[in-house]
mmCIF file of C-alpha atoms in Angstrom:
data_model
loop_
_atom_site.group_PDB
_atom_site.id
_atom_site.type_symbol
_atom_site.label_atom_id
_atom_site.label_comp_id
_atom_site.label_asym_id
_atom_site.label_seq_id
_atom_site.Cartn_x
_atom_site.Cartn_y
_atom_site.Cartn_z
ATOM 1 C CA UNK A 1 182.295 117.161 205.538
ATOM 2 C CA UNK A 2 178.694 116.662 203.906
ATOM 3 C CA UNK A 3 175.969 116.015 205.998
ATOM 4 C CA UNK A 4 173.609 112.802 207.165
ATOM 5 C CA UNK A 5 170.507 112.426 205.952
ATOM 6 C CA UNK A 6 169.435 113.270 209.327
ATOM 7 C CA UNK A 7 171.447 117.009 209.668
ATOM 8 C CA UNK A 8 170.564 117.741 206.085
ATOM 9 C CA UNK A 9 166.913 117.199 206.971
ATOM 10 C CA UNK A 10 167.283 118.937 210.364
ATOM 11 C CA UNK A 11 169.056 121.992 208.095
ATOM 12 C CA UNK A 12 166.050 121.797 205.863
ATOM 13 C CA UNK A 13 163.431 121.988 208.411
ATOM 14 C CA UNK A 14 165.763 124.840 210.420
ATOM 15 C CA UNK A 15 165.601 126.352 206.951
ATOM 16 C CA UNK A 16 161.693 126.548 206.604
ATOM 17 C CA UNK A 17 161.488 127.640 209.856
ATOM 18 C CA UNK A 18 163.783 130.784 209.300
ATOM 19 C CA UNK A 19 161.487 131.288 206.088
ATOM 20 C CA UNK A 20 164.832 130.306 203.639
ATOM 21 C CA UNK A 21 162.014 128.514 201.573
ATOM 22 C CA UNK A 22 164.078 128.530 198.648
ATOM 23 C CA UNK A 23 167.250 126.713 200.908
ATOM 24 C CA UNK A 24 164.668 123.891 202.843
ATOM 25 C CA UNK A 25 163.532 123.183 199.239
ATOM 26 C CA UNK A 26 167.033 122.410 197.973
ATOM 27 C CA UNK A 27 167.993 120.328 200.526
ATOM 28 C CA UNK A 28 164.633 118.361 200.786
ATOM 29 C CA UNK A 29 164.914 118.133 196.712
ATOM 30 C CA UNK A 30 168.980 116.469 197.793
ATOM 31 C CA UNK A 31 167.849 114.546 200.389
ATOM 32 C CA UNK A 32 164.735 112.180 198.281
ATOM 33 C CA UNK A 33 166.961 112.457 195.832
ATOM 34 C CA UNK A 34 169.652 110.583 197.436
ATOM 35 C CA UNK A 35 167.384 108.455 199.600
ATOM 36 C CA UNK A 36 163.863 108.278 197.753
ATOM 37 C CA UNK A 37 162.491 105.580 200.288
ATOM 38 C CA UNK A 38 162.799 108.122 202.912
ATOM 39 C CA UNK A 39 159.354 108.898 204.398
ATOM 40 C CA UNK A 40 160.289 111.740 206.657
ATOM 41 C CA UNK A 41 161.577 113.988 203.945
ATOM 42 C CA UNK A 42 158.985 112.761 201.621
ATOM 43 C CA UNK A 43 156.520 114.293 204.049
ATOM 44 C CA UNK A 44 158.131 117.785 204.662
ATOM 45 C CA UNK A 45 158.299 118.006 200.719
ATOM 46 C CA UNK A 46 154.819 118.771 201.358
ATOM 47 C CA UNK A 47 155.919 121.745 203.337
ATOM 48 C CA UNK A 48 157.691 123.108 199.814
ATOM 49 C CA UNK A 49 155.984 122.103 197.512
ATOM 50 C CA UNK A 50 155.512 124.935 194.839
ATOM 51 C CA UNK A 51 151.557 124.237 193.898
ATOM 52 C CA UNK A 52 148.674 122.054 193.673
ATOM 53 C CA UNK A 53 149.987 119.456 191.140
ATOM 54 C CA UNK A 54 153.150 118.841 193.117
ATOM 55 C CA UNK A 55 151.552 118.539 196.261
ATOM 56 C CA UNK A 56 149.526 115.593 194.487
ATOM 57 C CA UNK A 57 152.634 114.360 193.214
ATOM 58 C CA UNK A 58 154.353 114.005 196.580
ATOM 59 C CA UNK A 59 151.267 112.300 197.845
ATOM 60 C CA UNK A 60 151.016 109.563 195.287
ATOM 61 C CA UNK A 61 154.800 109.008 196.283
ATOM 62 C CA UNK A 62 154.358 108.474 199.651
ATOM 63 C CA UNK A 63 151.177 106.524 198.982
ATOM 64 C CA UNK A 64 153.077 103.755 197.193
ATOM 65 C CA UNK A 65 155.965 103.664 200.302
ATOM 66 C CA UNK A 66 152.852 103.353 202.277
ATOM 67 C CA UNK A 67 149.222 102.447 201.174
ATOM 68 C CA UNK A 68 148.404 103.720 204.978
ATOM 69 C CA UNK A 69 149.705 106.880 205.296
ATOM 70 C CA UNK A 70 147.318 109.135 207.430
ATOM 71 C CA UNK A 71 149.320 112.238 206.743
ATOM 72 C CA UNK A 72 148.852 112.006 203.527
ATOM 73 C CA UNK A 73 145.439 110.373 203.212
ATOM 74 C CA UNK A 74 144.236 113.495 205.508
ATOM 75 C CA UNK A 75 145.950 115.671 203.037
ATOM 76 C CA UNK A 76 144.615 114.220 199.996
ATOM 77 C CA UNK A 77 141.281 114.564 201.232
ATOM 78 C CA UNK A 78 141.838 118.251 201.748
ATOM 79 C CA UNK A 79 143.317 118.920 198.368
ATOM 80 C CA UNK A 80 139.968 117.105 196.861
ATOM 81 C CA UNK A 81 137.648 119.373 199.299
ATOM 82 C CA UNK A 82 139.355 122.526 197.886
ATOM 83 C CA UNK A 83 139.476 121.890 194.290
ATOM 84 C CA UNK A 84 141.696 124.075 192.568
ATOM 85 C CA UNK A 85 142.065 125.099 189.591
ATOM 86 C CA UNK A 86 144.569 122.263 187.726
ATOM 87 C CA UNK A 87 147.858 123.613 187.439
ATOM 88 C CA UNK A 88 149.542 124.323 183.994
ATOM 89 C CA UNK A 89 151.014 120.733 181.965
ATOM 90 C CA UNK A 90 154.093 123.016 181.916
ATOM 91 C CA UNK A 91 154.769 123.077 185.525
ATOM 92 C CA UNK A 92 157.817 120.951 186.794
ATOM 93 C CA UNK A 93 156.864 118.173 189.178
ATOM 94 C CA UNK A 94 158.944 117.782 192.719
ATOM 95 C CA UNK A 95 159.830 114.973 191.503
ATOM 96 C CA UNK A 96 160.840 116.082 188.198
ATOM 97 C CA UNK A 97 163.355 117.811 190.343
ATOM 98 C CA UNK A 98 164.571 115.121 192.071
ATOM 99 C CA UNK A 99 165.580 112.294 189.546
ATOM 100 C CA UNK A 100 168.181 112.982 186.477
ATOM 101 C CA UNK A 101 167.222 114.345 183.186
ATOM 102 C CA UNK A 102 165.938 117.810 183.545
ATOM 103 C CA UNK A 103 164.878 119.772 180.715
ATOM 104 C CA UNK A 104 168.065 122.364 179.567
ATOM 105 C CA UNK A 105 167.882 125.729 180.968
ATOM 106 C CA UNK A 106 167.445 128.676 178.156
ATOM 107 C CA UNK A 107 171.149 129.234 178.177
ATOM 108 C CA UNK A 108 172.267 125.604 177.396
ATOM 109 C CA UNK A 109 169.380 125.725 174.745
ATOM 110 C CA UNK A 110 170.924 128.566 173.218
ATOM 111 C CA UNK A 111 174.412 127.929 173.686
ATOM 112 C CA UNK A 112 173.736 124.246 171.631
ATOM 113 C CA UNK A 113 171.735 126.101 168.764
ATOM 114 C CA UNK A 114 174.885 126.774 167.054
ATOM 115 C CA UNK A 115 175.766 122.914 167.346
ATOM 116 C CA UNK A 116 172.345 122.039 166.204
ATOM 117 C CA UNK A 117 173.302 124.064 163.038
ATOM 118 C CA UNK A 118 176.343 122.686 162.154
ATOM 119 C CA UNK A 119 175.287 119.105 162.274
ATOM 120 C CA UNK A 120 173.422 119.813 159.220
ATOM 121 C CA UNK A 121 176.616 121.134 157.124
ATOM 122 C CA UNK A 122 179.233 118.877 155.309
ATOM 123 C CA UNK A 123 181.860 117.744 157.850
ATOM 124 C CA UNK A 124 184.688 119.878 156.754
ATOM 125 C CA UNK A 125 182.953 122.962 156.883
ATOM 126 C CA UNK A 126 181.337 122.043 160.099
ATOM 127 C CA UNK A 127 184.949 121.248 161.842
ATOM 128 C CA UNK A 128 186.298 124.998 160.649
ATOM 129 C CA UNK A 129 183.328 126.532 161.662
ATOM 130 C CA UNK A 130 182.713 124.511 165.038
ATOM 131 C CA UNK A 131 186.093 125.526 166.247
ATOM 132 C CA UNK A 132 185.451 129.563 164.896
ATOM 133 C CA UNK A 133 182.164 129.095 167.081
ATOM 134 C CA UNK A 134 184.175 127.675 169.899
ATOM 135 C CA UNK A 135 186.860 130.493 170.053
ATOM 136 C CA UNK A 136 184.502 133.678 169.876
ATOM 137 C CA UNK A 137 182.102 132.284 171.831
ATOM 138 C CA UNK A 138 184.785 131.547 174.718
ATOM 139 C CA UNK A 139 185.887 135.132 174.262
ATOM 140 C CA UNK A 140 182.579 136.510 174.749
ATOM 141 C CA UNK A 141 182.356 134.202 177.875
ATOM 142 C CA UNK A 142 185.326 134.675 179.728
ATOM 143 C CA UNK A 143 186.466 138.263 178.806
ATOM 144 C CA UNK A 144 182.985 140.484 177.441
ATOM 145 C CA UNK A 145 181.904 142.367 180.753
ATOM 146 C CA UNK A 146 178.230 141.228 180.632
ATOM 147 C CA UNK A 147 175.293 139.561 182.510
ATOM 148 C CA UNK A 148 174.076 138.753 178.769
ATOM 149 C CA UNK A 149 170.645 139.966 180.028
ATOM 150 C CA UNK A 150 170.729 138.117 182.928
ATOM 151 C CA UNK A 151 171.552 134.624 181.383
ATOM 152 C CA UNK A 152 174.414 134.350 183.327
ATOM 153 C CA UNK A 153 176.229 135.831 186.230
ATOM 154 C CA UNK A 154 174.647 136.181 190.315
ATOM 155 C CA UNK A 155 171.596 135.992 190.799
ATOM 156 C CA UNK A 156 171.625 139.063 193.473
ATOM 157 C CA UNK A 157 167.797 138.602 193.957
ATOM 158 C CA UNK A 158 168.072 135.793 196.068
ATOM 159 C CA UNK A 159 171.559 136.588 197.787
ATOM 160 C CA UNK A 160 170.729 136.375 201.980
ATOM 161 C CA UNK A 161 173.690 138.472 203.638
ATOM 162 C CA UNK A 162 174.579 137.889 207.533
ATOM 163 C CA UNK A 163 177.141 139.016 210.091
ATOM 164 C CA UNK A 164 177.667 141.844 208.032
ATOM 165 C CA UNK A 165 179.018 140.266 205.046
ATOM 166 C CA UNK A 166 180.718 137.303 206.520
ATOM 167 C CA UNK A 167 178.297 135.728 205.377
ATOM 168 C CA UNK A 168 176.800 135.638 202.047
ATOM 169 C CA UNK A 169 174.291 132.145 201.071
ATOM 170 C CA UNK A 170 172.376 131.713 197.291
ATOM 171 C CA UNK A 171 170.079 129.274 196.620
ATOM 172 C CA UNK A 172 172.474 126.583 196.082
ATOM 173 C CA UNK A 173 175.356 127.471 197.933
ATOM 174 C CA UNK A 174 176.774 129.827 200.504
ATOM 175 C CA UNK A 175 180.255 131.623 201.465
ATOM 176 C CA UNK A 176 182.350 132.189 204.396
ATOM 177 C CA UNK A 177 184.037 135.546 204.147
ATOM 178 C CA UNK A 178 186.865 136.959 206.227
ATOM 179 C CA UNK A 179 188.074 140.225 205.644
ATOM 180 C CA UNK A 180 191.373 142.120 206.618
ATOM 181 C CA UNK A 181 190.540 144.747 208.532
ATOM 182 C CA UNK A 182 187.368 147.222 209.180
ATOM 183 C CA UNK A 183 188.359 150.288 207.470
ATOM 184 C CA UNK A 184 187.651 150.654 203.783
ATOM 185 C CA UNK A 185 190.191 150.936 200.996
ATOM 186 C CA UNK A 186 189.952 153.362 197.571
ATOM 187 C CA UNK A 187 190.799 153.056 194.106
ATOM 188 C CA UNK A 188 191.042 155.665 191.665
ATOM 189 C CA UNK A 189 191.778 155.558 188.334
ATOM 190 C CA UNK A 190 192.104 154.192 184.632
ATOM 191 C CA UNK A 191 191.343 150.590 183.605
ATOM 192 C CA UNK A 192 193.310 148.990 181.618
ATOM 193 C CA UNK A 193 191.385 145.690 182.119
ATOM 194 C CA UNK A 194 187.639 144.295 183.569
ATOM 195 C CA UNK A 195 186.680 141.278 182.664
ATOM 196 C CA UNK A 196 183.960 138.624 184.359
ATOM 197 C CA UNK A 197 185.063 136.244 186.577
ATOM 198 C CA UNK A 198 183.016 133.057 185.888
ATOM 199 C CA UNK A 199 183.689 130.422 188.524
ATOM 200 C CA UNK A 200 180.690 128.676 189.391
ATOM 201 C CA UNK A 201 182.068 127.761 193.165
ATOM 202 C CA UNK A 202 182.562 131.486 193.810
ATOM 203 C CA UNK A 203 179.803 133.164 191.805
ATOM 204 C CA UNK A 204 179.567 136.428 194.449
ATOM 205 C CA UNK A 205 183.063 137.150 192.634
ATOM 206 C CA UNK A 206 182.134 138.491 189.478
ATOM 207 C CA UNK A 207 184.743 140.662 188.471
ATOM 208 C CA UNK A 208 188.630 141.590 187.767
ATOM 209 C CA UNK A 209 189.359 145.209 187.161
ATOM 210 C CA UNK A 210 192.369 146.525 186.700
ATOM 211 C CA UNK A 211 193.072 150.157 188.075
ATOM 212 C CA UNK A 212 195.731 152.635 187.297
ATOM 213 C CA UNK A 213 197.386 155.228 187.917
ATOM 214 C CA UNK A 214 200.420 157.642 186.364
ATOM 215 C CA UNK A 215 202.566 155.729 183.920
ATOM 216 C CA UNK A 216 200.868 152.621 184.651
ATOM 217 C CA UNK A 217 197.898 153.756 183.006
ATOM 218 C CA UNK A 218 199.579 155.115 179.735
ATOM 219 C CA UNK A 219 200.207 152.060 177.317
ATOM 220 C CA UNK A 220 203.125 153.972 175.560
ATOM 221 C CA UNK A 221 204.990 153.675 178.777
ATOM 222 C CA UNK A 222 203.734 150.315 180.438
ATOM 223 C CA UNK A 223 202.386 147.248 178.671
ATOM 224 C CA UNK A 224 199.832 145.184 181.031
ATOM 225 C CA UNK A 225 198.009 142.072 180.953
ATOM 226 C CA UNK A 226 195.383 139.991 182.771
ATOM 227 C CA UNK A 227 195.466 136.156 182.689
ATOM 228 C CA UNK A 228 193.847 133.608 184.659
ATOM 229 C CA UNK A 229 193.082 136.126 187.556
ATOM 230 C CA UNK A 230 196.523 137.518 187.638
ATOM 231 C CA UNK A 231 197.985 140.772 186.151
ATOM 232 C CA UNK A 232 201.349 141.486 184.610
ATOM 233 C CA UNK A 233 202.966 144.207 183.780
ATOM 234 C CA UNK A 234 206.132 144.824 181.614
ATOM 235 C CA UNK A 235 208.239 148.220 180.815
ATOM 236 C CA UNK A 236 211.308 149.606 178.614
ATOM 237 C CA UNK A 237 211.257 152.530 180.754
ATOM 238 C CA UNK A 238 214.661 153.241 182.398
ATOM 239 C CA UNK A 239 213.214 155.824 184.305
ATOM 240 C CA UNK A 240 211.541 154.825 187.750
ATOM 241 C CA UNK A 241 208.401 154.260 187.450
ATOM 242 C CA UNK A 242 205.174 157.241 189.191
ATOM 243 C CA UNK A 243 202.100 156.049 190.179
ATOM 244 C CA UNK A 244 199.824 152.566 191.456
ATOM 245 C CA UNK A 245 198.544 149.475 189.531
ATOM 246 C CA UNK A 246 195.815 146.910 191.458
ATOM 247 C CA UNK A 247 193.829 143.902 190.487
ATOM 248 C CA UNK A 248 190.580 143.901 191.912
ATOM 249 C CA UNK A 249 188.284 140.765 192.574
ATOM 250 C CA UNK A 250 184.998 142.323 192.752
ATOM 251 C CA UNK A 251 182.260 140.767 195.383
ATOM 252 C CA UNK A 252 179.345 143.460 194.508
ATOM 253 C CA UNK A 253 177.309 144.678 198.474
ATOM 254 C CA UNK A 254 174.532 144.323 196.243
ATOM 255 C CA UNK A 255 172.742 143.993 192.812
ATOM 256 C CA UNK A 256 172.998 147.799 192.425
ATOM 257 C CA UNK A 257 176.537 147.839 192.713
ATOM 258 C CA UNK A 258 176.976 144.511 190.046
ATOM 259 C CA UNK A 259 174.805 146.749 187.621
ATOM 260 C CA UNK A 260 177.868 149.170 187.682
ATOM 261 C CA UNK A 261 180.197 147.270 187.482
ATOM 262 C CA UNK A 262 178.868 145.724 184.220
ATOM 263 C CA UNK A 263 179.030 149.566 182.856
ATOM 264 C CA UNK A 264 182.481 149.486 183.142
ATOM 265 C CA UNK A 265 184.792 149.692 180.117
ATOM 266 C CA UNK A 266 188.536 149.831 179.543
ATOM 267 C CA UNK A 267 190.003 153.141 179.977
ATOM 268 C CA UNK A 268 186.858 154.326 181.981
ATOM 269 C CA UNK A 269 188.246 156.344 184.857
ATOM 270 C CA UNK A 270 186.614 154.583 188.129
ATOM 271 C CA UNK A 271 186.538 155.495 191.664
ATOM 272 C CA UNK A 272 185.699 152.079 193.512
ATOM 273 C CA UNK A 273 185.445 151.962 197.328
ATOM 274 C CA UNK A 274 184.761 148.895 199.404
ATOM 275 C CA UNK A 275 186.400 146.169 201.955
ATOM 276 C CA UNK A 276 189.330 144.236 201.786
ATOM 277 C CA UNK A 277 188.879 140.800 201.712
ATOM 278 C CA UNK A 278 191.366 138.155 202.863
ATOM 279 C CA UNK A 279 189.675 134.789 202.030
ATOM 280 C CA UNK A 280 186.162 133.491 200.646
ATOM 281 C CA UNK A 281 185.487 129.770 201.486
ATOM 282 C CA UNK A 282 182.884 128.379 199.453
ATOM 283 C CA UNK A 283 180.428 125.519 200.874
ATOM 284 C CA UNK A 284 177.226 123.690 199.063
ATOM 285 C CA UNK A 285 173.716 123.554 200.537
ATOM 286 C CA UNK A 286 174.554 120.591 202.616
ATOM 287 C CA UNK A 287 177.860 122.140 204.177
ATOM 288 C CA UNK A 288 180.530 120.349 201.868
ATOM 289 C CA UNK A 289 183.092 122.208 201.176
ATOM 290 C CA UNK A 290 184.364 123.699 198.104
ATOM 291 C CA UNK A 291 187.233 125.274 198.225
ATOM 292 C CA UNK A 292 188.604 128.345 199.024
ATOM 293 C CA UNK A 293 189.755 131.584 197.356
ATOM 294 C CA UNK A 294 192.807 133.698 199.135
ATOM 295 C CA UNK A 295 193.694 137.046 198.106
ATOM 296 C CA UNK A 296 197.506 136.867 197.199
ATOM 297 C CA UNK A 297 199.441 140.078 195.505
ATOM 298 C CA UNK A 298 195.870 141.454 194.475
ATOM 299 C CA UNK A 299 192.863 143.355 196.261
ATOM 300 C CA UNK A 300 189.327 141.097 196.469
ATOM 301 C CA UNK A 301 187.039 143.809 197.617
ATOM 302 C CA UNK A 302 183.380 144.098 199.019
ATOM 303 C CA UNK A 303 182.595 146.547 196.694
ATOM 304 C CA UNK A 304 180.276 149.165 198.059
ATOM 305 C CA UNK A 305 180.669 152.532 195.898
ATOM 306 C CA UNK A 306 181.510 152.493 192.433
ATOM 307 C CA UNK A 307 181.613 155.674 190.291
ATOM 308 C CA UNK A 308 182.642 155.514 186.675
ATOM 309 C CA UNK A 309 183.541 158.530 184.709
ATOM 310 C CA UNK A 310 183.540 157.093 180.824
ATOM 311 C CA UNK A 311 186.755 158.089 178.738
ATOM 312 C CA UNK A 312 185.415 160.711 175.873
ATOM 313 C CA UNK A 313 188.363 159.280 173.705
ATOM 314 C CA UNK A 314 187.246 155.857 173.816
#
């Protein structure tokens, strides 16, 4: 259930407190947002506020709720006693932040340059090419194993870990995490598969790697295949079959770990090490919940130890 104005502000100051500046911010930024007559939060904005400008900014706000203010009179008159250098026109106002119609990030500017170029071609050649764009750039999306230099994927930087891994909070949401057991599981072998996993509600899931072993891993003998988190696996052998084949859901222990796991191509040998996980549940800043992801016939791991060995064939 999401919370009041009153707990999400009481989570925001908690926040600040516990020096999750980047946390109190977002749900401050929610809560005037939501209710942008609201004095209280208007006034801890203050408390977040990135520099000079926005400080000034905030003021002015609570100035025209009310002319009389003394907080923010006081704190006016101590901005004007320090005067600081004026902040860059660039800089993005608080309450920039808080009201629609942000500027587009740099990956939804470059993802709509290609769009931008086909509006100016005829409208047959735009369809054919529009859906070409569409496909390969979907492929490259869901299925290329790559951060595209840090454009997408976790942000690891600002990943807070608690309870040893149980739980695991961003800057704009957090995870519940309950594993199966305390010992740690190993898997060693080829991949036939690794792919990014690109769900924004579980974002500390980044990858799906398929590891085998034996016949599994020779294509001659066994034909695999990875769809929509799942893998299948199909043989003419009449022969039992030798050896092991897992799906693994990567969560990386840390942005070390996701920088090896985005070195990893098919038919790499890999030794990967790490917890099994049973379930992730997936909440927001202001404790509404998401959804939740269960491991079922595959192996979600906390990876902790990844060694790749790359295939001199390849």
């Amino acid at each position: 259930m999401a919370n009041t104005p009153d707990q999400r502000l009481q989570s925001a100051i908690k926040a600040l407190k516990a020096g999750k500046h980047s946390r109190a911010r977002k749900l401050i930024l929610a809560e005037v947002k939501e209710n942008p007559s609201n004095l209280t939060a208007w006034t801890w904005a203050l408390e977040v506020a990135a520099n000079e400008k926005e400080k000034r900014t905030i003021i002015k706000k609570l100035l025209s709720l009310d002319p009389n203010h003394k907080g923010a009179l006081i704190y006016l008159r101590k901005l004007d006693q320090i005067q600081t250098p004026t902040e860059e026109t660039s800089s993005k106002s608080f309450i920039d932040e808080a009201v629609p119609g942000k500027k587009p990030s740099r990956l939804v500017s470059l993802l709509l340059l290609p769009f931008r170029l086909l509006s100016s071609l005829p409208l047959s050649c735009g369809l054919i090419l529009l859906i070409a764009a569409l496909a390969v750039g979907g492929y490259f999306y869901f299925q290329v194993n790559s951060s595209f230099y840090g454009l997408i994927g976790a942000d690891f930087d600002n990943i807070i870990i608690s309870n040893s891994y149980e739980k695991i909070e961003s800057d704009d949401l957090y995870w519940e995490i309950q594993f199966e057991g305390q010992g740690k599981s190993k898997y060693i072998g080829t991949v036939r598969h690794v792919s990014p996993i690109r769900i924004k509600e579980f974002k500390i899931l980044t990858h799906d790697i398929l590891v085998t072993t034996v016949d599994y891993s020779n294509p001659d003998i066994v034909e695999t295949s990875v769809v929509n988190h799942k893998f299948i696996w199909k043989s003419n052998n009449t022969e039992p079959l030798i050896g092991s084949i897992n799906l693994i859901h990567a969560i990386p222990a840390n942005k070390a770990i996701y920088q090896q796991l985005l070195t990893i191509n098919d038919w790499d040998t890999v030794n990967i090490v790490g917890r099994e996980i049973y379930s992730v549940k997936s909440y927001d800043v202001d404790d509404t919940f998401l959804g939740t992801w269960i491991d079922t016939g595959c192996n979600t791991l906390l990876v902790d130890s990844v060694t790749v060995l790359e295939n001199p064939d390849r």
